[in-house]
Short mmCIF file of C-alpha atoms in Angstrom, two decimals:
data_model
loop_
_atom_site.label_atom_id
_atom_site.label_comp_id
_atom_site.label_asym_id
_atom_site.label_seq_id
_atom_site.Cartn_x
_atom_site.Cartn_y
_atom_site.Cartn_z
CA UNK A 21 94.40 18.47 77.02
CA UNK A 22 96.06 21.44 78.76
CA UNK A 23 99.34 19.51 79.27
CA UNK A 24 99.35 18.36 75.65
CA UNK A 25 98.82 21.94 74.49
CA UNK A 26 101.63 23.25 76.73
CA UNK A 27 103.95 20.52 75.42
CA UNK A 28 103.01 21.37 71.82
CA UNK A 29 103.78 25.07 72.26
CA UNK A 30 107.03 24.33 74.09
CA UNK A 31 108.25 22.17 71.19
CA UNK A 32 106.91 24.70 68.68
CA UNK A 33 108.81 27.51 70.43
CA UNK A 34 112.05 25.50 70.43
CA UNK A 35 111.68 24.72 66.73
CA UNK A 36 111.01 28.40 65.93
CA UNK A 37 114.14 29.49 67.80
CA UNK A 38 116.31 26.98 65.91
CA UNK A 39 114.64 27.83 62.60
CA UNK A 40 115.19 31.58 63.04
CA UNK A 41 118.83 31.02 63.99
CA UNK A 42 119.38 28.91 60.88
CA UNK A 43 117.52 31.42 58.72
CA UNK A 44 119.68 34.30 59.97
CA UNK A 45 122.77 32.24 59.22
CA UNK A 46 121.58 31.66 55.62
CA UNK A 47 120.81 35.37 55.21
CA UNK A 48 124.30 36.33 56.42
CA UNK A 49 125.84 33.77 54.03
CA UNK A 50 123.82 35.16 51.12
CA UNK A 51 121.92 31.94 50.53
CA UNK A 52 118.59 33.59 51.42
CA UNK A 53 117.46 37.17 50.69
CA UNK A 54 115.51 39.09 53.32
CA UNK A 55 112.98 41.01 51.23
CA UNK A 56 112.18 43.39 54.08
CA UNK A 57 115.66 44.90 53.60
CA UNK A 58 115.18 45.35 49.86
CA UNK A 59 113.78 48.33 47.97
CA UNK A 60 110.07 48.71 47.23
CA UNK A 61 110.73 48.01 43.53
CA UNK A 62 112.42 44.66 44.27
CA UNK A 63 109.58 43.71 46.63
CA UNK A 64 107.05 44.61 43.93
CA UNK A 65 108.85 42.45 41.32
CA UNK A 66 108.96 39.51 43.75
CA UNK A 67 105.22 39.78 44.42
CA UNK A 68 104.47 39.90 40.68
CA UNK A 69 106.72 36.86 40.11
CA UNK A 70 104.98 34.90 42.89
CA UNK A 71 101.57 35.86 41.48
CA UNK A 72 102.45 34.51 38.04
CA UNK A 73 103.81 31.32 39.59
CA UNK A 74 100.53 30.72 41.45
CA UNK A 75 97.97 32.41 39.20
CA UNK A 76 96.42 29.15 37.97
CA UNK A 77 95.74 28.10 41.58
CA UNK A 78 94.51 31.58 42.49
CA UNK A 79 92.06 31.69 39.56
CA UNK A 80 90.76 28.20 40.38
CA UNK A 81 90.18 29.19 44.02
CA UNK A 82 88.45 32.38 42.84
CA UNK A 83 86.25 30.35 40.47
CA UNK A 84 85.15 28.03 43.31
CA UNK A 85 84.52 31.04 45.54
CA UNK A 86 82.26 32.60 42.88
CA UNK A 87 80.52 29.26 42.37
CA UNK A 88 79.69 29.10 46.08
CA UNK A 89 78.43 32.71 46.06
CA UNK A 90 76.14 32.01 43.08
CA UNK A 91 74.85 28.72 44.54
CA UNK A 92 71.48 30.18 45.72
CA UNK A 93 70.74 31.15 42.09
CA UNK A 94 72.40 28.28 40.19
CA UNK A 95 71.78 25.50 42.78
CA UNK A 96 75.30 24.27 41.96
CA UNK A 97 77.79 23.98 44.83
CA UNK A 98 81.50 23.09 44.60
CA UNK A 99 81.71 19.30 44.94
CA UNK A 100 84.01 17.21 47.12
CA UNK A 101 86.56 16.75 44.32
CA UNK A 102 86.77 20.55 43.89
CA UNK A 103 87.44 21.05 47.59
CA UNK A 104 90.03 18.26 47.74
CA UNK A 105 91.92 19.79 44.81
CA UNK A 106 91.84 23.15 46.58
CA UNK A 107 93.22 21.56 49.76
CA UNK A 108 96.21 20.28 47.78
CA UNK A 109 97.25 23.89 47.13
CA UNK A 110 98.22 24.47 50.75
CA UNK A 111 100.11 22.73 53.52
CA UNK A 112 97.97 24.47 56.16
CA UNK A 113 96.28 22.17 58.64
CA UNK A 114 94.29 25.04 60.15
CA UNK A 115 92.80 28.37 59.09
CA UNK A 116 95.13 31.36 58.53
CA UNK A 117 95.48 33.49 61.67
CA UNK A 118 93.65 36.59 60.35
CA UNK A 119 90.37 34.62 60.37
CA UNK A 120 90.48 34.59 64.19
CA UNK A 121 90.34 38.40 64.25
CA UNK A 122 87.17 38.32 62.13
CA UNK A 123 85.21 37.63 65.34
CA UNK A 124 85.81 41.25 66.38
CA UNK A 125 84.07 42.70 63.29
CA UNK A 126 80.41 43.65 62.87
CA UNK A 127 79.88 40.53 60.74
CA UNK A 128 81.29 38.15 63.33
CA UNK A 129 78.08 36.12 63.61
CA UNK A 130 78.63 34.87 60.05
CA UNK A 131 81.83 33.01 61.01
CA UNK A 132 83.81 32.54 64.21
CA UNK A 133 87.13 30.68 64.25
CA UNK A 134 88.89 29.82 67.51
CA UNK A 135 92.52 30.80 68.17
CA UNK A 136 93.67 27.18 68.32
CA UNK A 137 92.00 26.50 64.95
CA UNK A 138 94.34 28.97 63.23
CA UNK A 139 98.04 29.28 62.44
CA UNK A 140 100.27 32.13 61.33
CA UNK A 141 101.01 32.21 57.59
CA UNK A 142 102.87 34.51 55.21
CA UNK A 143 99.74 35.76 53.46
CA UNK A 144 99.24 39.54 53.30
CA UNK A 145 96.28 39.59 55.70
CA UNK A 146 98.18 37.56 58.30
CA UNK A 147 101.25 39.77 58.01
CA UNK A 148 99.13 42.92 58.32
CA UNK A 149 97.13 41.65 61.32
CA UNK A 150 100.38 40.63 63.03
CA UNK A 151 101.89 44.08 62.38
CA UNK A 152 98.78 45.77 63.82
CA UNK A 153 98.99 43.58 66.91
CA UNK A 154 102.75 44.04 67.48
CA UNK A 155 102.91 47.78 66.70
CA UNK A 156 99.62 49.02 68.16
CA UNK A 157 97.92 46.54 70.49
CA UNK A 158 100.81 44.79 72.27
CA UNK A 159 102.62 48.01 73.35
CA UNK A 160 99.38 49.23 74.98
CA UNK A 161 98.90 45.90 76.75
CA UNK A 162 102.49 45.90 78.04
CA UNK A 163 102.26 49.51 79.20
CA UNK A 164 98.89 49.21 80.88
CA UNK A 165 99.52 45.73 82.22
CA UNK A 166 102.00 47.16 84.72
CA UNK A 167 99.34 49.23 86.46
CA UNK A 168 97.60 48.17 89.64
CA UNK A 169 94.21 48.83 91.19
CA UNK A 170 93.99 48.62 94.98
CA UNK A 171 97.25 46.68 95.00
CA UNK A 172 96.01 44.06 92.51
CA UNK A 173 97.63 43.75 89.09
CA UNK A 174 95.21 43.54 86.19
CA UNK A 175 95.71 40.94 83.48
CA UNK A 176 97.41 42.36 80.34
CA UNK A 177 94.44 41.27 78.19
CA UNK A 178 92.02 43.39 80.17
CA UNK A 179 93.19 46.95 80.70
CA UNK A 180 90.22 49.16 81.56
CA UNK A 181 92.25 52.12 82.87
CA UNK A 182 91.85 54.36 79.83
CA UNK A 183 88.11 53.74 79.72
CA UNK A 184 87.87 54.44 83.47
CA UNK A 185 89.78 57.70 82.98
CA UNK A 186 87.47 58.61 80.11
CA UNK A 187 84.36 57.93 82.22
CA UNK A 188 85.82 59.98 85.09
CA UNK A 189 85.60 63.02 82.79
CA UNK A 190 81.79 62.92 83.07
CA UNK A 191 81.44 61.12 86.44
CA UNK A 192 79.07 62.80 88.88
CA UNK A 193 78.73 62.39 92.62
CA UNK A 194 78.49 58.85 93.97
CA UNK A 195 74.94 57.50 94.12
CA UNK A 196 74.87 54.43 96.39
CA UNK A 197 71.77 52.94 94.73
CA UNK A 198 73.27 53.31 91.25
CA UNK A 199 76.54 51.71 92.41
CA UNK A 200 74.50 48.82 93.81
CA UNK A 201 72.59 48.35 90.51
CA UNK A 202 75.82 48.18 88.47
CA UNK A 203 77.24 45.72 91.03
CA UNK A 204 74.17 43.50 90.55
CA UNK A 205 74.58 43.45 86.76
CA UNK A 206 78.31 42.77 87.14
CA UNK A 207 77.57 39.82 89.46
CA UNK A 208 74.90 38.55 87.07
CA UNK A 209 77.44 38.67 84.22
CA UNK A 210 79.79 36.43 86.24
CA UNK A 211 76.97 33.96 86.90
CA UNK A 212 76.10 33.88 83.19
CA UNK A 213 79.76 33.29 82.34
CA UNK A 214 79.88 30.26 84.68
CA UNK A 215 76.70 28.81 83.23
CA UNK A 216 77.90 29.37 79.65
CA UNK A 217 80.99 27.24 80.33
CA UNK A 218 78.73 24.24 80.99
CA UNK A 219 77.13 24.48 77.53
CA UNK A 220 79.02 22.23 75.14
CA UNK A 221 77.15 22.91 71.88
CA UNK A 222 78.77 25.89 70.13
CA UNK A 223 75.59 27.26 68.54
CA UNK A 224 73.58 26.81 71.76
CA UNK A 225 76.27 28.68 73.69
CA UNK A 226 76.27 31.53 71.16
CA UNK A 227 72.48 31.85 71.37
CA UNK A 228 72.61 31.70 75.19
CA UNK A 229 75.22 34.47 75.39
CA UNK A 230 73.33 36.62 72.87
CA UNK A 231 70.10 36.44 74.88
CA UNK A 232 71.88 37.21 78.16
CA UNK A 233 73.88 40.10 76.69
CA UNK A 234 70.69 41.64 75.34
CA UNK A 235 69.22 41.44 78.86
CA UNK A 236 72.24 43.18 80.39
CA UNK A 237 72.30 45.92 77.74
CA UNK A 238 68.61 46.48 78.51
CA UNK A 239 69.37 46.58 82.27
CA UNK A 240 72.05 49.26 81.86
CA UNK A 241 69.82 51.21 79.45
CA UNK A 242 66.95 51.14 81.97
CA UNK A 243 69.19 52.75 84.62
CA UNK A 244 69.33 55.91 82.49
CA UNK A 245 65.66 56.51 83.32
CA UNK A 246 66.50 56.81 87.03
CA UNK A 247 70.11 58.03 87.17
CA UNK A 248 72.19 60.57 85.25
CA UNK A 249 74.89 59.44 82.83
CA UNK A 250 77.42 60.94 85.27
CA UNK A 251 76.11 58.81 88.15
CA UNK A 252 76.21 55.66 86.00
CA UNK A 253 79.75 56.48 84.81
CA UNK A 254 80.88 56.94 88.41
CA UNK A 255 79.23 53.62 89.40
CA UNK A 256 80.99 51.76 86.57
CA UNK A 257 84.39 53.04 87.72
CA UNK A 258 83.53 52.42 91.39
CA UNK A 259 82.74 48.76 90.59
CA UNK A 260 85.98 48.41 88.59
CA UNK A 261 84.09 46.94 85.64
CA UNK A 262 86.39 45.34 83.09
CA UNK A 263 86.75 46.28 79.42
CA UNK A 264 84.50 43.47 78.17
CA UNK A 265 81.68 44.54 80.49
CA UNK A 266 81.98 48.22 79.57
CA UNK A 267 82.21 47.73 75.81
CA UNK A 268 79.43 45.14 75.66
CA UNK A 269 76.88 46.74 77.98
CA UNK A 270 77.85 50.36 78.64
CA UNK A 271 78.82 51.65 75.20
CA UNK A 272 76.14 54.39 75.23
CA UNK A 273 77.72 55.83 78.39
CA UNK A 274 81.22 55.61 76.86
CA UNK A 275 79.91 57.45 73.79
CA UNK A 276 78.58 60.27 75.99
CA UNK A 277 82.03 60.57 77.58
CA UNK A 278 83.77 60.63 74.18
CA UNK A 279 81.42 63.35 72.91
CA UNK A 280 81.73 65.43 76.09
CA UNK A 281 84.60 67.45 74.65
CA UNK A 282 86.63 67.96 71.47
CA UNK A 283 89.01 65.09 70.68
CA UNK A 284 92.04 65.02 68.42
CA UNK A 285 91.21 62.49 65.70
CA UNK A 286 93.24 61.61 62.63
CA UNK A 287 92.72 59.60 59.46
CA UNK A 288 95.23 58.36 56.88
CA UNK A 289 94.21 59.47 53.39
CA UNK A 290 95.83 58.23 50.19
CA UNK A 291 97.96 60.99 48.65
CA UNK A 292 100.76 61.17 46.09
CA UNK A 293 102.54 63.63 48.40
CA UNK A 294 102.03 61.48 51.49
CA UNK A 295 104.93 60.81 53.87
CA UNK A 296 103.69 57.33 54.86
CA UNK A 297 104.57 54.57 52.38
CA UNK A 298 102.58 51.35 52.82
CA UNK A 299 101.71 48.53 50.39
CA UNK A 300 103.04 50.52 47.40
CA UNK A 301 100.81 53.51 48.14
CA UNK A 302 101.44 56.80 49.95
CA UNK A 303 99.26 58.20 52.72
CA UNK A 304 98.96 61.53 54.52
CA UNK A 305 97.91 61.95 58.15
CA UNK A 306 95.04 64.44 58.36
CA UNK A 307 92.83 65.72 61.21
CA UNK A 308 89.23 64.49 61.18
CA UNK A 309 86.02 64.55 63.19
CA UNK A 310 84.35 61.78 65.15
CA UNK A 311 81.07 60.55 63.71
CA UNK A 312 78.27 58.54 65.28
CA UNK A 313 78.93 55.02 64.05
CA UNK A 314 75.74 53.61 65.63
CA UNK A 315 77.94 50.93 67.19
CA UNK A 316 75.53 50.04 70.00
CA UNK A 317 72.65 49.63 67.54
CA UNK A 318 74.78 47.49 65.22
CA UNK A 319 75.91 45.31 68.14
CA UNK A 320 72.33 44.82 69.35
CA UNK A 321 71.21 43.83 65.84
CA UNK A 322 74.05 41.32 65.70
CA UNK A 323 73.06 39.83 69.07
CA UNK A 324 69.44 39.63 67.98
CA UNK A 325 70.45 37.60 64.92
CA UNK A 326 72.50 35.28 67.11
CA UNK A 327 69.57 34.95 69.52
CA UNK A 328 67.27 34.06 66.59
CA UNK A 329 64.98 37.06 67.08
CA UNK A 330 62.21 37.53 64.52
CA UNK A 331 60.76 40.89 63.43
CA UNK A 332 57.42 41.60 61.79
CA UNK A 333 54.65 44.21 61.68
CA UNK A 334 51.09 43.55 62.88
CA UNK A 335 48.23 45.48 61.25
CA UNK A 336 44.44 45.28 61.32
CA UNK A 337 44.62 46.00 65.04
CA UNK A 338 41.61 44.95 67.12
CA UNK A 339 42.46 46.98 70.22
CA UNK A 340 43.79 44.00 72.21
CA UNK A 341 46.81 44.82 74.37
CA UNK A 342 50.29 43.33 74.09
CA UNK A 343 53.44 43.89 76.14
CA UNK A 344 56.99 42.71 76.64
CA UNK A 345 57.31 39.03 77.68
CA UNK A 346 53.72 38.29 76.60
CA UNK A 347 53.29 34.95 74.84
CA UNK A 348 51.72 35.24 71.37
CA UNK A 349 50.32 32.51 69.12
CA UNK A 350 50.26 32.62 65.33
CA UNK A 351 47.70 30.84 63.19
CA UNK A 352 47.49 30.70 59.41
CA UNK A 353 44.40 30.95 57.23
CA UNK A 354 43.76 31.01 53.49
CA UNK A 355 41.69 33.51 51.54
CA UNK A 356 41.12 34.33 47.86
CA UNK A 357 42.12 37.81 46.72
CA UNK A 358 40.51 39.91 43.96
CA UNK A 359 42.68 38.20 41.34
CA UNK A 360 41.39 34.80 42.38
CA UNK A 361 44.72 33.84 43.97
CA UNK A 362 44.88 31.81 47.18
CA UNK A 363 46.77 33.83 49.80
CA UNK A 364 47.97 32.66 53.24
CA UNK A 365 47.47 35.16 56.04
CA UNK A 366 48.91 34.94 59.57
CA UNK A 367 46.85 36.09 62.57
CA UNK A 368 48.37 36.98 65.94
CA UNK A 369 46.66 36.12 69.23
CA UNK A 370 47.48 37.25 72.78
CA UNK A 371 45.87 35.23 75.61
CA UNK A 372 43.35 33.83 73.11
CA UNK A 373 42.35 37.30 71.89
CA UNK A 374 43.11 38.34 68.32
CA UNK A 375 45.62 41.21 68.08
CA UNK A 376 45.70 41.56 64.27
CA UNK A 377 47.43 40.05 61.25
CA UNK A 378 51.06 40.10 60.10
CA UNK A 379 51.84 42.25 57.07
CA UNK A 380 53.19 39.79 54.42
CA UNK A 381 55.99 42.13 53.30
CA UNK A 382 57.36 42.23 56.87
CA UNK A 383 57.88 38.44 57.06
CA UNK A 384 61.59 37.73 56.55
CA UNK A 385 61.78 34.11 57.74
CA UNK A 386 59.62 31.08 58.39
CA UNK A 387 57.23 31.67 61.28
CA UNK A 388 56.75 29.44 64.34
CA UNK A 389 53.46 28.76 66.15
CA UNK A 390 54.33 30.80 69.24
CA UNK A 391 56.79 33.44 70.44
CA UNK A 392 57.67 35.58 73.44
CA UNK A 393 57.42 39.32 72.80
CA UNK A 394 60.75 41.12 73.28
CA UNK A 395 59.67 44.54 72.04
CA UNK A 396 56.46 46.04 70.68
CA UNK A 397 55.95 49.65 69.57
CA UNK A 398 52.91 51.28 67.99
CA UNK A 399 53.86 52.88 64.65
CA UNK A 400 50.68 54.59 63.47
CA UNK A 401 48.26 51.90 62.29
CA UNK A 402 50.49 48.91 62.99
CA UNK A 403 52.63 47.42 65.76
CA UNK A 404 56.32 46.86 65.09
CA UNK A 405 57.11 43.64 66.93
CA UNK A 406 60.31 41.85 67.91
CA UNK A 407 59.88 38.28 69.21
CA UNK A 408 61.94 35.23 70.14
#
């Protein structure tokens, strides 16, 4: 498979070189117009012309999209004939490239497309994502990829130097025990990575990674009870943790480092007097302030969804105890309310002892017969429970 892929990209590269050479020749001869060299007004007219040429197809695709969105209410999905007609509108054999980058967003659990399942197109989102990569990301990778740590060059796709330098701003004195704890988690991450590669089923692998990442986030979080943020920051740098490790498991520490002093932050705000012209609008660069984006919380919630965690509240407490990693059993029973309606109630048991019942309005999905408790906190007269 690897040889076939290398052969494919070698041929693809050769074809691209020849195509670009021919294209430049046609541009020089005046047979083809390079729109990037034309005025904004000409580009705008070309886009309007292309829209009118393809508006019937665009509206049909939009109609099918809306039909799929409304399916839970209408119970009517686009049929096979609809999809086949839609496929005839494009010559693409794979997804457009921008869909690969969707995996890096907060909604990535809803869809994840592999790099080799995509191809570069001329759609606006592909062009924009390519510009972002070439103008912002690639220069950083090239610049940082030249650096070395202890004589070893780091791969261009993993450049932790800036994060290390940021953490050094708050790093305290070296604590040998803390360094050892970070080393253990780093080693555990490598072991998890090896095991994950043996899992063939895509969904099973995603769930496996989600569960393990939650464990490692919890491990790093627990260290803050015994060590200062400065000691943990120093231990992360000492262990030369890579970017993936730091962003996935140590974001709270990174946030402390970011907030440790004033930072120059800018935003680009739309303005008629703006000096930056992009996509037919003008923008002005203005100073701004960093805000708490709750990124760690959002990431944990995302992992919990991928790990199929279930949340509910337990009331009617009997005084029985429950803790993390306890096994709970759920049984259902029927009763008649004051209106004469038959209601199903769910009781929770720990080691055969009744804990209480689940508040109906806290049930968001179908319940199983048993779970392992991942988190349980007393909130007044009820227990807020997270299980898997």
